CSV table of C-alpha atoms in Angstrom, one decimal:
chain,number,residue,atom,x,y,z
A,1,MET,CA,-63.4,-68.8,-28.1
A,2,ARG,CA,-63.5,-71.8,-25.8
A,3,ILE,CA,-60.5,-74.2,-26.0
A,4,ASP,CA,-61.1,-77.9,-25.3
A,5,THR,CA,-58.4,-78.5,-22.8
A,6,ARG,CA,-58.9,-82.2,-23.0
A,7,THR,CA,-58.2,-82.3,-26.7
A,8,ALA,CA,-55.3,-79.9,-26.4
A,9,GLY,CA,-53.8,-82.0,-23.6
A,10,THR,CA,-54.2,-85.1,-25.7
A,11,THR,CA,-52.5,-83.5,-28.7
A,12,THR,CA,-49.6,-82.4,-26.6
A,13,SER,CA,-49.3,-85.8,-25.0
A,14,ARG,CA,-49.2,-87.4,-28.4
A,15,ARG,CA,-46.5,-85.1,-29.6
A,16,ARG,CA,-44.4,-85.9,-26.5
A,17,VAL,CA,-44.9,-89.6,-27.1
A,18,ARG,CA,-43.8,-89.3,-30.7
A,19,ALA,CA,-40.8,-87.2,-29.8
A,20,SER,CA,-39.9,-89.7,-27.1
A,21,ALA,CA,-40.3,-92.6,-29.5
A,22,LEU,CA,-38.1,-90.9,-32.1
A,23,LEU,CA,-35.4,-90.1,-29.5
A,24,GLY,CA,-35.6,-93.6,-28.1
A,25,SER,CA,-35.3,-95.1,-31.6
A,26,ALA,CA,-32.3,-92.9,-32.4
A,27,LEU,CA,-30.5,-93.8,-29.2
A,28,TRP,CA,-31.3,-97.5,-29.7
A,29,ILE,CA,-29.9,-97.4,-33.2
A,30,CYS,CA,-26.9,-95.6,-31.9
A,31,SER,CA,-26.3,-98.3,-29.2
A,32,LEU,CA,-26.1,-100.9,-32.0
A,33,VAL,CA,-23.5,-99.0,-34.0
A,34,PRO,CA,-19.8,-99.5,-32.8
A,35,GLY,CA,-18.3,-96.2,-31.9
A,36,CYS,CA,-21.5,-94.3,-32.2
A,37,ALA,CA,-20.2,-91.7,-29.8
A,38,ALA,CA,-17.6,-90.8,-32.4
A,39,MET,CA,-19.9,-90.6,-35.3
A,40,ARG,CA,-19.6,-86.8,-35.5
A,41,ALA,CA,-16.0,-87.2,-36.7
A,42,VAL,CA,-16.2,-85.8,-40.2
A,43,ASN,CA,-13.0,-87.1,-41.9
A,44,THR,CA,-12.0,-90.3,-43.6
A,45,PRO,CA,-8.8,-92.3,-43.2
A,46,LEU,CA,-5.9,-92.2,-45.6
A,47,THR,CA,-4.2,-95.6,-46.4
A,48,GLU,CA,-0.9,-94.2,-47.7
A,49,VAL,CA,0.8,-90.8,-47.7
A,50,ASN,CA,1.7,-89.3,-51.1
A,51,THR,CA,3.4,-85.9,-50.7
A,52,GLU,CA,3.0,-85.3,-54.5
A,53,VAL,CA,-0.8,-84.9,-54.3
A,54,GLY,CA,-3.4,-83.2,-52.2
A,55,TYR,CA,-4.0,-79.6,-51.1
A,56,ARG,CA,-0.7,-78.6,-49.6
A,57,ASN,CA,1.1,-75.4,-49.0
A,58,THR,CA,4.4,-76.7,-50.2
A,59,GLY,CA,5.5,-76.9,-53.8
A,60,PRO,CA,3.9,-75.2,-56.8
A,61,SER,CA,0.1,-74.8,-56.7
A,62,GLY,CA,-0.3,-75.2,-60.4
A,63,ARG,CA,-1.6,-71.7,-60.6
A,64,GLN,CA,-0.2,-69.5,-63.4
A,65,ASP,CA,1.9,-67.0,-61.4
A,66,THR,CA,1.7,-63.4,-62.6
A,67,GLY,CA,3.9,-60.5,-61.5
A,68,SER,CA,6.9,-60.4,-59.3
A,69,THR,CA,4.9,-59.7,-56.1
A,70,ILE,CA,4.2,-62.0,-53.2
A,71,LEU,CA,0.8,-60.8,-52.0
A,72,TYR,CA,-0.8,-62.3,-48.9
A,73,LEU,CA,-4.4,-61.3,-47.8
A,74,ALA,CA,-5.5,-61.9,-44.2
A,75,PHE,CA,-9.2,-61.8,-43.5
A,76,SER,CA,-10.1,-61.5,-39.8
A,77,GLY,CA,-13.0,-63.0,-37.9
A,78,GLY,CA,-16.2,-61.2,-37.2
A,79,GLY,CA,-19.2,-62.9,-38.8
A,80,THR,CA,-20.9,-61.3,-41.7
A,81,ARG,CA,-19.3,-58.0,-40.7
A,82,ALA,CA,-15.9,-59.4,-41.5
A,83,ALA,CA,-17.1,-61.2,-44.6
A,84,ALA,CA,-18.6,-58.1,-46.1
A,85,PHE,CA,-15.6,-55.9,-45.2
A,86,ALA,CA,-13.2,-58.4,-46.8
A,87,TYR,CA,-15.5,-58.6,-49.9
A,88,GLY,CA,-15.2,-54.9,-50.4
A,89,VAL,CA,-11.4,-55.2,-50.3
A,90,LEU,CA,-11.6,-57.9,-53.0
A,91,GLU,CA,-13.7,-55.6,-55.1
A,92,GLU,CA,-11.2,-52.8,-54.8
A,93,LEU,CA,-8.3,-55.1,-55.7
A,94,ARG,CA,-10.2,-56.2,-58.8
A,95,ASP,CA,-10.7,-52.6,-59.9
A,96,THR,CA,-7.1,-51.5,-59.3
A,97,GLU,CA,-5.4,-51.7,-62.7
A,98,ILE,CA,-1.6,-52.4,-62.9
A,99,PRO,CA,0.6,-53.4,-65.8
A,100,ILE,CA,1.6,-57.1,-65.8
A,101,ASP,CA,4.3,-58.0,-68.4
A,102,GLY,CA,3.3,-55.0,-70.4
A,103,VAL,CA,-0.4,-55.8,-70.4
A,104,SER,CA,-3.1,-54.1,-68.2
A,105,GLY,CA,-4.1,-56.4,-65.4
A,106,SER,CA,-5.8,-56.4,-62.0
A,107,LEU,CA,-4.1,-56.3,-58.6
A,108,LEU,CA,-6.4,-59.1,-57.6
A,109,ASP,CA,-4.5,-61.3,-60.1
A,110,GLU,CA,-1.4,-60.8,-58.0
A,111,VAL,CA,-2.9,-62.4,-54.8
A,112,ASP,CA,-0.9,-65.6,-53.9
A,113,THR,CA,-2.5,-66.5,-50.6
A,114,ILE,CA,-5.7,-65.7,-48.6
A,115,SER,CA,-5.8,-66.6,-45.0
A,116,GLY,CA,-9.3,-66.6,-43.5
A,117,VAL,CA,-10.6,-66.8,-39.9
A,118,SER,CA,-14.2,-67.4,-38.9
A,119,GLY,CA,-16.4,-64.9,-40.9
A,120,GLY,CA,-13.4,-64.1,-43.0
A,121,SER,CA,-13.0,-67.7,-44.1
A,122,PHE,CA,-16.3,-67.5,-46.1
A,123,PRO,CA,-15.1,-65.0,-48.8
A,124,ALA,CA,-11.6,-66.6,-48.7
A,125,ALA,CA,-12.9,-70.1,-49.5
A,126,TYR,CA,-15.4,-68.9,-52.0
A,127,TYR,CA,-12.9,-66.9,-54.0
A,128,GLY,CA,-10.4,-69.8,-53.9
A,129,LEU,CA,-13.1,-72.1,-55.4
A,130,TYR,CA,-14.8,-69.8,-57.9
A,131,GLY,CA,-12.6,-66.9,-58.5
A,132,GLU,CA,-14.3,-63.8,-59.8
A,133,GLN,CA,-17.7,-65.5,-59.8
A,134,ILE,CA,-17.7,-64.3,-56.2
A,135,PHE,CA,-18.7,-60.9,-57.5
A,136,GLU,CA,-21.8,-62.3,-59.2
A,137,GLU,CA,-23.0,-64.8,-56.5
A,138,PHE,CA,-21.6,-64.3,-53.0
A,139,GLU,CA,-23.7,-61.3,-52.1
A,140,GLN,CA,-27.0,-63.2,-52.5
A,141,LYS,CA,-25.7,-66.6,-51.4
A,142,PHE,CA,-24.2,-65.3,-48.1
A,143,LEU,CA,-23.8,-61.6,-47.4
A,144,LYS,CA,-27.4,-60.7,-47.7
A,145,LYS,CA,-28.9,-63.9,-46.4
A,146,ASN,CA,-30.2,-64.4,-42.9
A,147,VAL,CA,-27.9,-67.2,-42.3
A,148,GLN,CA,-28.3,-67.1,-38.5
A,149,GLY,CA,-32.1,-67.4,-38.8
A,150,ALA,CA,-31.8,-70.2,-41.3
A,151,LEU,CA,-29.5,-72.2,-38.9
A,152,VAL,CA,-32.0,-71.6,-36.0
A,153,MET,CA,-34.9,-72.8,-38.1
A,154,ARG,CA,-33.0,-76.0,-39.0
A,155,THR,CA,-32.2,-76.6,-35.4
A,156,LEU,CA,-35.9,-76.4,-34.4
A,157,LEU,CA,-37.0,-79.0,-37.0
A,158,PRO,CA,-38.4,-82.0,-35.0
A,159,TRP,CA,-36.1,-84.6,-36.6
A,160,ASN,CA,-33.1,-82.4,-36.1
A,161,LEU,CA,-34.0,-81.8,-32.4
A,162,VAL,CA,-34.1,-85.6,-32.0
A,163,LEU,CA,-30.7,-86.1,-33.7
A,164,LEU,CA,-29.2,-83.3,-31.8
A,165,ALA,CA,-30.0,-85.1,-28.6
A,166,THR,CA,-27.8,-88.0,-29.8
A,167,PRO,CA,-24.1,-88.3,-30.8
A,168,LEU,CA,-25.3,-88.6,-34.4
A,169,MET,CA,-25.4,-84.8,-35.0
A,170,SER,CA,-24.1,-81.5,-33.6
A,171,ARG,CA,-25.1,-77.9,-34.2
A,172,SER,CA,-22.0,-77.4,-36.2
A,173,ASP,CA,-22.9,-80.4,-38.4
A,174,LEU,CA,-26.1,-78.6,-39.2
A,175,ALA,CA,-24.2,-75.4,-40.0
A,176,SER,CA,-21.8,-77.3,-42.2
A,177,ARG,CA,-24.6,-78.9,-44.1
A,178,TYR,CA,-26.3,-75.6,-44.7
A,179,TYR,CA,-23.1,-74.0,-45.9
A,180,ASP,CA,-22.5,-77.0,-48.2
A,181,ALA,CA,-25.9,-76.8,-49.8
A,182,ASN,CA,-26.5,-73.1,-49.9
A,183,VAL,CA,-23.1,-71.4,-50.2
A,184,PHE,CA,-20.3,-73.7,-51.5
A,185,SER,CA,-22.4,-76.0,-53.7
A,186,GLY,CA,-20.9,-79.2,-52.3
A,187,ALA,CA,-17.3,-78.3,-53.2
A,188,THR,CA,-14.5,-80.4,-51.6
A,189,PHE,CA,-10.8,-79.7,-51.1
A,190,GLU,CA,-10.1,-81.7,-54.3
A,191,GLN,CA,-12.1,-79.0,-56.2
A,192,LEU,CA,-10.3,-76.2,-54.3
A,193,ALA,CA,-7.0,-77.7,-55.5
A,194,ALA,CA,-8.3,-78.0,-59.1
A,195,ALA,CA,-9.4,-74.4,-59.1
A,196,LYS,CA,-5.7,-73.4,-59.2
A,197,GLY,CA,-6.5,-70.1,-57.5
A,198,PRO,CA,-4.5,-68.5,-54.6
A,199,TRP,CA,-3.6,-70.7,-51.6
A,200,ILE,CA,-6.5,-70.6,-49.2
A,201,HIS,CA,-5.7,-71.1,-45.5
A,202,ILE,CA,-8.9,-71.9,-43.5
A,203,ASN,CA,-7.9,-71.6,-39.8
A,204,ALA,CA,-9.6,-73.2,-36.8
A,205,THR,CA,-8.4,-73.8,-33.2
A,206,ASP,CA,-7.6,-77.1,-31.6
A,207,LEU,CA,-9.8,-76.9,-28.5
A,208,SER,CA,-7.6,-78.9,-26.1
A,209,SER,CA,-4.3,-77.3,-27.0
A,210,GLY,CA,-5.4,-73.8,-28.1
A,211,GLU,CA,-3.2,-74.1,-31.1
A,212,ARG,CA,-4.1,-73.0,-34.6
A,213,PHE,CA,-5.2,-75.7,-37.0
A,214,THR,CA,-5.0,-74.9,-40.7
A,215,PHE,CA,-6.7,-77.2,-43.2
A,216,SER,CA,-4.1,-78.6,-45.5
A,217,GLN,CA,-3.1,-82.1,-46.6
A,218,GLY,CA,0.1,-81.7,-44.7
A,219,ALA,CA,-1.8,-81.5,-41.5
A,220,PHE,CA,-4.1,-84.3,-42.5
A,221,ASP,CA,-1.1,-86.5,-43.4
A,222,ALA,CA,-0.1,-86.3,-39.7
A,223,ILE,CA,-3.5,-87.8,-38.7
A,224,CYS,CA,-3.6,-90.2,-41.7
A,225,SER,CA,-6.7,-88.6,-43.2
A,226,ASP,CA,-7.8,-87.7,-46.7
A,227,LEU,CA,-8.5,-83.9,-47.1
A,228,ASP,CA,-9.5,-84.2,-50.8
A,229,VAL,CA,-12.9,-85.7,-50.0
A,230,LEU,CA,-13.7,-83.2,-47.1
A,231,PRO,CA,-16.3,-80.6,-48.0
A,232,VAL,CA,-14.9,-77.1,-47.8
A,233,SER,CA,-18.0,-76.2,-45.8
A,234,THR,CA,-16.8,-78.4,-43.0
A,235,ALA,CA,-13.5,-76.5,-42.7
A,236,VAL,CA,-15.4,-73.2,-42.7
A,237,ALA,CA,-17.9,-74.5,-40.1
A,238,ALA,CA,-14.9,-75.4,-37.9
A,239,SER,CA,-13.3,-72.0,-38.4
A,240,SER,CA,-16.5,-70.2,-37.4
A,241,ALA,CA,-17.6,-72.6,-34.6
A,242,VAL,CA,-18.0,-70.0,-31.8
A,243,PRO,CA,-17.8,-71.8,-28.4
A,244,MET,CA,-21.1,-72.1,-26.6
A,245,LEU,CA,-23.1,-71.0,-29.6
A,246,LEU,CA,-21.9,-73.8,-31.9
A,247,SER,CA,-20.3,-77.2,-31.1
A,248,PRO,CA,-16.8,-78.2,-32.2
A,249,ILE,CA,-16.2,-80.0,-35.5
A,250,THR,CA,-14.5,-83.3,-34.6
A,251,LEU,CA,-11.8,-85.0,-36.5
A,252,LYS,CA,-10.8,-88.6,-35.8
A,253,ASN,CA,-7.1,-89.2,-35.5
A,254,TYR,CA,-6.0,-92.2,-37.7
A,255,ALA,CA,-2.3,-91.5,-37.1
A,256,GLY,CA,-0.1,-94.6,-37.4
A,257,GLU,CA,-2.2,-96.2,-40.2
A,258,CYS,CA,-0.7,-94.7,-43.4
A,259,GLY,CA,3.1,-95.0,-43.1
A,260,TYR,CA,3.5,-91.3,-42.2
A,261,THR,CA,6.8,-90.1,-40.8
A,262,PRO,CA,7.4,-86.5,-39.5
A,263,PRO,CA,9.4,-84.3,-41.8
A,264,GLN,CA,13.1,-83.9,-41.4
A,265,TRP,CA,12.8,-80.3,-40.1
A,266,ILE,CA,10.9,-81.6,-37.0
A,267,ARG,CA,13.8,-83.8,-36.0
A,268,LYS,CA,16.4,-81.1,-36.7
A,269,ILE,CA,14.5,-78.6,-34.5
A,270,LEU,CA,14.0,-81.0,-31.6
A,271,ALA,CA,17.7,-81.9,-31.7
A,272,ASP,CA,18.6,-78.3,-31.0
A,273,ARG,CA,15.7,-76.9,-28.9
A,274,GLU,CA,17.8,-74.0,-27.3
A,275,SER,CA,18.7,-72.3,-30.6
A,276,ASN,CA,15.1,-71.5,-31.5
A,277,PRO,CA,12.5,-72.1,-28.7
A,278,ARG,CA,9.6,-70.9,-30.9
A,279,ARG,CA,10.4,-73.4,-33.6
A,280,ALA,CA,10.9,-76.1,-31.0
A,281,ARG,CA,7.5,-75.4,-29.5
A,282,ALA,CA,5.8,-75.6,-32.9
A,283,ALA,CA,7.5,-78.9,-33.6
A,284,GLU,CA,6.4,-80.3,-30.2
A,285,ASN,CA,2.8,-79.2,-30.8
A,286,TYR,CA,2.9,-80.8,-34.3
A,287,LEU,CA,4.1,-84.1,-33.0
A,288,LYS,CA,1.2,-84.3,-30.5
A,289,ILE,CA,-1.3,-84.9,-33.2
A,290,THR,CA,0.7,-87.8,-34.6
A,291,ASP,CA,-0.1,-89.9,-31.5
A,292,ALA,CA,-3.6,-91.3,-32.0
A,293,LYS,CA,-3.5,-93.1,-28.6
A,294,GLU,CA,-2.8,-90.0,-26.7
A,295,LYS,CA,-5.0,-87.8,-28.9
A,296,PRO,CA,-7.6,-90.0,-30.7
A,297,TYR,CA,-9.8,-87.0,-31.6
A,298,ILE,CA,-9.2,-83.4,-32.5
A,299,HIS,CA,-12.0,-81.0,-31.6
A,300,LEU,CA,-11.9,-77.8,-33.7
A,301,VAL,CA,-13.6,-74.5,-32.8
A,302,ASP,CA,-13.5,-70.9,-33.9
A,303,GLY,CA,-10.1,-69.9,-35.4
A,304,GLY,CA,-10.3,-66.5,-33.7
A,305,ILE,CA,-9.3,-68.0,-30.4
A,306,SER,CA,-5.8,-68.8,-31.6
A,307,ASP,CA,-5.4,-66.1,-34.3
A,308,ASN,CA,-8.3,-63.8,-35.1
A,309,LEU,CA,-6.3,-62.0,-37.9
A,310,GLY,CA,-5.2,-64.9,-40.1
A,311,LEU,CA,-1.5,-63.7,-40.0
A,312,ARG,CA,-0.1,-66.6,-38.1
A,313,PRO,CA,0.1,-69.1,-41.0
A,314,ALA,CA,2.7,-66.9,-42.8
A,315,ILE,CA,4.7,-66.2,-39.6
A,316,ASP,CA,4.7,-69.9,-38.5
A,317,PHE,CA,5.5,-71.2,-41.9
A,318,VAL,CA,8.6,-69.1,-42.2
A,319,ALA,CA,9.6,-69.9,-38.6
A,320,ALA,CA,9.2,-73.7,-39.3
A,321,ALA,CA,11.2,-73.4,-42.5
A,322,GLY,CA,14.0,-71.6,-40.7
A,323,SER,CA,14.3,-68.6,-43.0
A,324,ILE,CA,12.3,-66.7,-45.6
A,325,ASP,CA,14.6,-67.9,-48.3
A,326,GLU,CA,14.1,-71.5,-47.3
A,327,ALA,CA,10.3,-70.9,-47.1
A,328,ARG,CA,10.5,-69.4,-50.7
A,329,ARG,CA,12.3,-72.5,-51.9
A,330,ILE,CA,9.9,-74.9,-50.2
A,331,ARG,CA,7.0,-73.1,-52.0
A,332,ASP,CA,8.9,-73.1,-55.3
A,333,VAL,CA,8.6,-69.3,-55.6
A,334,GLU,CA,11.1,-67.2,-57.5
A,335,LEU,CA,12.8,-64.2,-55.9
A,336,PRO,CA,10.2,-61.5,-55.7
A,337,ASP,CA,10.6,-57.7,-56.2
A,338,ARG,CA,8.2,-57.0,-53.4
A,339,MET,CA,6.4,-58.7,-50.5
A,340,VAL,CA,2.9,-57.4,-49.5
A,341,ILE,CA,0.6,-58.2,-46.6
A,342,ILE,CA,-2.9,-56.7,-46.7
A,343,LEU,CA,-4.6,-57.2,-43.3
A,344,VAL,CA,-8.4,-56.8,-43.4
A,345,ASN,CA,-9.3,-56.4,-39.7
A,346,ALA,CA,-13.0,-56.2,-38.8
A,347,GLU,CA,-12.2,-55.9,-35.0
A,348,THR,CA,-14.8,-54.2,-32.8
A,349,ASP,CA,-14.6,-52.2,-29.6
A,350,PRO,CA,-15.6,-53.5,-26.1
A,351,ASP,CA,-19.2,-53.0,-24.9
A,352,PRO,CA,-19.2,-49.4,-23.4
A,353,LYS,CA,-22.4,-50.2,-21.4
A,354,ILE,CA,-20.4,-52.1,-18.8
A,355,ASP,CA,-18.7,-48.9,-17.6
A,356,LEU,CA,-22.0,-47.0,-17.2
A,357,THR,CA,-23.3,-48.9,-14.2
A,358,SER,CA,-22.0,-50.3,-10.9
A,359,ALA,CA,-24.1,-53.4,-11.4
A,360,ALA,CA,-22.1,-56.6,-12.1
A,361,PRO,CA,-22.1,-57.5,-15.8
A,362,SER,CA,-24.2,-60.4,-17.0
A,363,PHE,CA,-22.6,-63.7,-17.8
A,364,ALA,CA,-22.8,-63.1,-21.5
A,365,SER,CA,-21.3,-59.6,-21.2
A,366,LEU,CA,-18.6,-60.9,-19.0
A,367,MET,CA,-17.6,-63.7,-21.4
A,368,ASN,CA,-17.7,-61.4,-24.4
A,369,SER,CA,-15.5,-58.8,-22.7
A,370,VAL,CA,-13.0,-61.3,-21.4
A,371,SER,CA,-12.6,-63.1,-24.7
A,372,GLY,CA,-12.8,-59.9,-26.7
A,373,GLY,CA,-10.2,-58.2,-24.6
A,374,GLN,CA,-7.8,-61.0,-25.0
A,375,ILE,CA,-8.4,-61.2,-28.8
A,376,ARG,CA,-7.8,-57.4,-29.2
A,377,ARG,CA,-4.6,-57.5,-27.2
A,378,TYR,CA,-3.3,-60.5,-29.1
A,379,ASN,CA,-4.3,-58.9,-32.4
A,380,PHE,CA,-2.2,-55.8,-31.6
A,381,GLU,CA,0.8,-57.9,-30.7
A,382,THR,CA,0.4,-60.1,-33.8
A,383,MET,CA,0.2,-57.0,-36.1
A,384,LEU,CA,3.4,-55.6,-34.7
A,385,LEU,CA,5.1,-59.0,-35.0
A,386,ALA,CA,3.9,-59.4,-38.6
A,387,GLU,CA,5.0,-55.9,-39.7
A,388,GLY,CA,8.5,-56.3,-38.1
A,389,MET,CA,9.0,-59.8,-39.7
A,390,LEU,CA,7.8,-58.6,-43.1
A,391,GLN,CA,10.4,-55.9,-43.1
A,392,GLN,CA,13.1,-58.4,-42.0
A,393,TRP,CA,12.1,-60.9,-44.7
A,394,ALA,CA,12.5,-58.2,-47.3
A,395,ARG,CA,16.0,-57.3,-46.0
A,396,ASP,CA,17.0,-61.0,-45.9
A,397,LEU,CA,16.0,-61.5,-49.5
A,398,SER,CA,17.5,-58.2,-50.8
A,399,SER,CA,20.8,-57.9,-52.5
A,400,ALA,CA,22.7,-55.0,-54.2
A,401,ASP,CA,21.4,-55.9,-57.6
A,402,HIS,CA,17.9,-57.1,-56.5
A,403,PRO,CA,16.3,-55.0,-53.7
A,404,VAL,CA,13.1,-56.4,-52.3
A,405,THR,CA,10.5,-53.9,-50.9
A,406,ALA,CA,8.0,-54.7,-48.1
A,407,HIS,CA,4.4,-53.3,-47.8
A,408,MET,CA,2.3,-53.9,-44.7
A,409,ILE,CA,-1.2,-52.5,-45.4
A,410,ASN,CA,-3.7,-52.4,-42.6
A,411,VAL,CA,-7.4,-52.1,-43.5
A,412,GLY,CA,-9.4,-51.6,-40.3
A,413,PHE,CA,-12.0,-49.4,-38.9
A,414,ASP,CA,-9.4,-47.6,-36.8
A,415,GLU,CA,-8.2,-46.0,-40.1
A,416,PHE,CA,-11.3,-43.8,-40.2
A,417,LYS,CA,-10.4,-40.3,-39.2
A,418,ASP,CA,-13.9,-39.4,-38.0
A,419,ALA,CA,-14.6,-40.7,-34.5
A,420,SER,CA,-18.3,-41.2,-35.1
A,421,THR,CA,-17.7,-43.3,-38.3
A,422,ARG,CA,-15.2,-45.5,-36.4
A,423,ARG,CA,-17.7,-46.0,-33.6
A,424,TYR,CA,-20.5,-46.9,-36.0
A,425,PHE,CA,-18.6,-49.6,-37.7
A,426,LYS,CA,-17.0,-51.0,-34.6
A,427,ARG,CA,-20.5,-51.5,-33.1
A,428,ILE,CA,-21.9,-53.5,-35.9
A,429,PRO,CA,-22.6,-56.8,-34.2
A,430,THR,CA,-20.8,-60.0,-34.8
A,431,SER,CA,-23.5,-62.2,-36.2
A,432,PHE,CA,-24.5,-64.0,-39.4
A,433,THR,CA,-27.3,-61.7,-40.3
A,434,LEU,CA,-27.0,-58.0,-41.1
A,435,SER,CA,-29.3,-55.6,-42.9
A,436,ASP,CA,-28.6,-55.0,-46.6
A,437,LYS,CA,-27.7,-51.4,-45.8
A,438,GLN,CA,-25.1,-52.6,-43.3
A,439,VAL,CA,-23.6,-55.0,-45.8
A,440,ASP,CA,-23.3,-52.3,-48.5
A,441,GLN,CA,-21.8,-49.9,-46.0
A,442,LEU,CA,-19.1,-52.5,-45.0
A,443,ARG,CA,-18.3,-53.2,-48.6
A,444,ASP,CA,-17.9,-49.5,-49.3
A,445,ALA,CA,-15.8,-49.1,-46.2
A,446,GLY,CA,-13.4,-51.9,-47.3
A,447,ARG,CA,-13.0,-50.4,-50.7
A,448,ARG,CA,-12.5,-46.9,-49.4
A,449,LEU,CA,-10.1,-47.7,-46.6
A,450,LEU,CA,-7.9,-49.8,-49.0
A,451,ARG,CA,-7.9,-47.1,-51.7
A,452,GLU,CA,-7.1,-44.3,-49.3
A,453,SER,CA,-4.3,-46.2,-47.5
A,454,PRO,CA,-1.0,-44.3,-48.0
A,455,GLU,CA,0.9,-47.6,-48.1
A,456,PHE,CA,-1.5,-49.0,-50.7
A,457,GLN,CA,-1.0,-46.0,-52.8
A,458,ASN,CA,2.8,-46.4,-52.5
A,459,LEU,CA,2.5,-50.0,-53.6
A,460,VAL,CA,0.3,-49.2,-56.7
A,461,ALA,CA,2.6,-46.3,-57.7
A,462,GLU,CA,5.7,-48.6,-57.4
A,463,MET,CA,4.1,-51.4,-59.4
A,464,ARG,CA,2.9,-49.0,-62.1
A,465,ALA,CA,6.4,-47.4,-62.3
A,466,THR,CA,8.2,-50.7,-62.7
A,467,GLY,CA,5.6,-52.3,-65.0
A,468,ALA,CA,5.4,-55.3,-62.6
A,469,GLN,CA,7.8,-57.2,-64.9
A,470,HIS,CA,8.1,-60.9,-64.2
A,471,PRO,CA,10.3,-63.6,-65.5
A,472,SER,CA,8.9,-66.9,-66.8
A,473,PRO,CA,6.8,-68.8,-64.2
A,474,PRO,CA,8.6,-71.7,-62.5
A,475,HIS,CA,5.9,-74.2,-63.2
């Protein structure tokens, strides 16, 4: 077949002219709009702080509390691998029967908080919004969707290519819009609060400081912004914005425009820095975001950079409160019989191919190994810290007539006794597209590892023996 090169060349030229015209128009429009360079900021200003409203991790949530157990779920990062693994744990909790006030209930009903990072933020946010609907919808909406392919296709649409060349849109904006339309059905944080489910911590990382940023109205008060109207998809997009692959989600700092004053505990800590350096550092980092002149924008990326396990919100909250008892009072929680952390860790192993050749690793392999090695080492230290602090919290709350027990339950691929099984799961890639078979295997792995955990079995036996009796809810 003969191709008319003149016609083909003309067609190509016309396409280039159209693309150039579109890009020029977009840039011209942008030049007419004040602050166009900041138009990717996704949040809206707040005119007045009201600590009685909004999605906050202080005070009662409005959720009907059941049982005398404080149960904290932590879902690690790791793309669809992490989401499917965490989903399996939720399924197993749903199917684990325990007595609650003399009536048969589900251990899933006892969950008070879910902290999600990156891939783990998807099931955390979805369960927080829709409860047990997750078991009917989430698999087809997210787990068995080629999300990665869908995002690439949207990026390649001509109008999006033009917008991506301007400050009007970023790759993470596209991702957020996709999640909003296809996963979370347009839900906002106002709807998350109205759902009255467990507290959901969606964790990202402040790019400039490296500090964890958790989406709550308390954090948004500090920057005089209204979290209620923010789509949940935006927070999840920030939590999973892997650097270089996705761009940051940008918040505009409106601090100083809503009459906000830092809480009393900040001033008390800074007045006595030496007594608790960890709390002092947390207070100093917190104050940095209250200065809009020094920090007019906050660029958020993948939460795994600052805490890939989702354990830090609990550790930092108690540290900021000063003690577990004070943290309990701030959250308006009655004295529990037991405290439980279930860590769902979808961590992988380093790439073994690097050690098989004398050739220098590629740039991609080098970056993955360096960042992955740091995350794995930090994960290990965080797990040890969390376990030690949980035991200490239980001792601090215990008395002769009211002992409080502690249960740290690790659900991770390292718990598989068979080396080949461990290796298989640890080499499932971190991406937003897996085969249906891999998704089902990860779900089954989450269920099995939780069910077979000796510490989990001890917890269930203890709760069944005591009947999980609970006094009247405080709300």
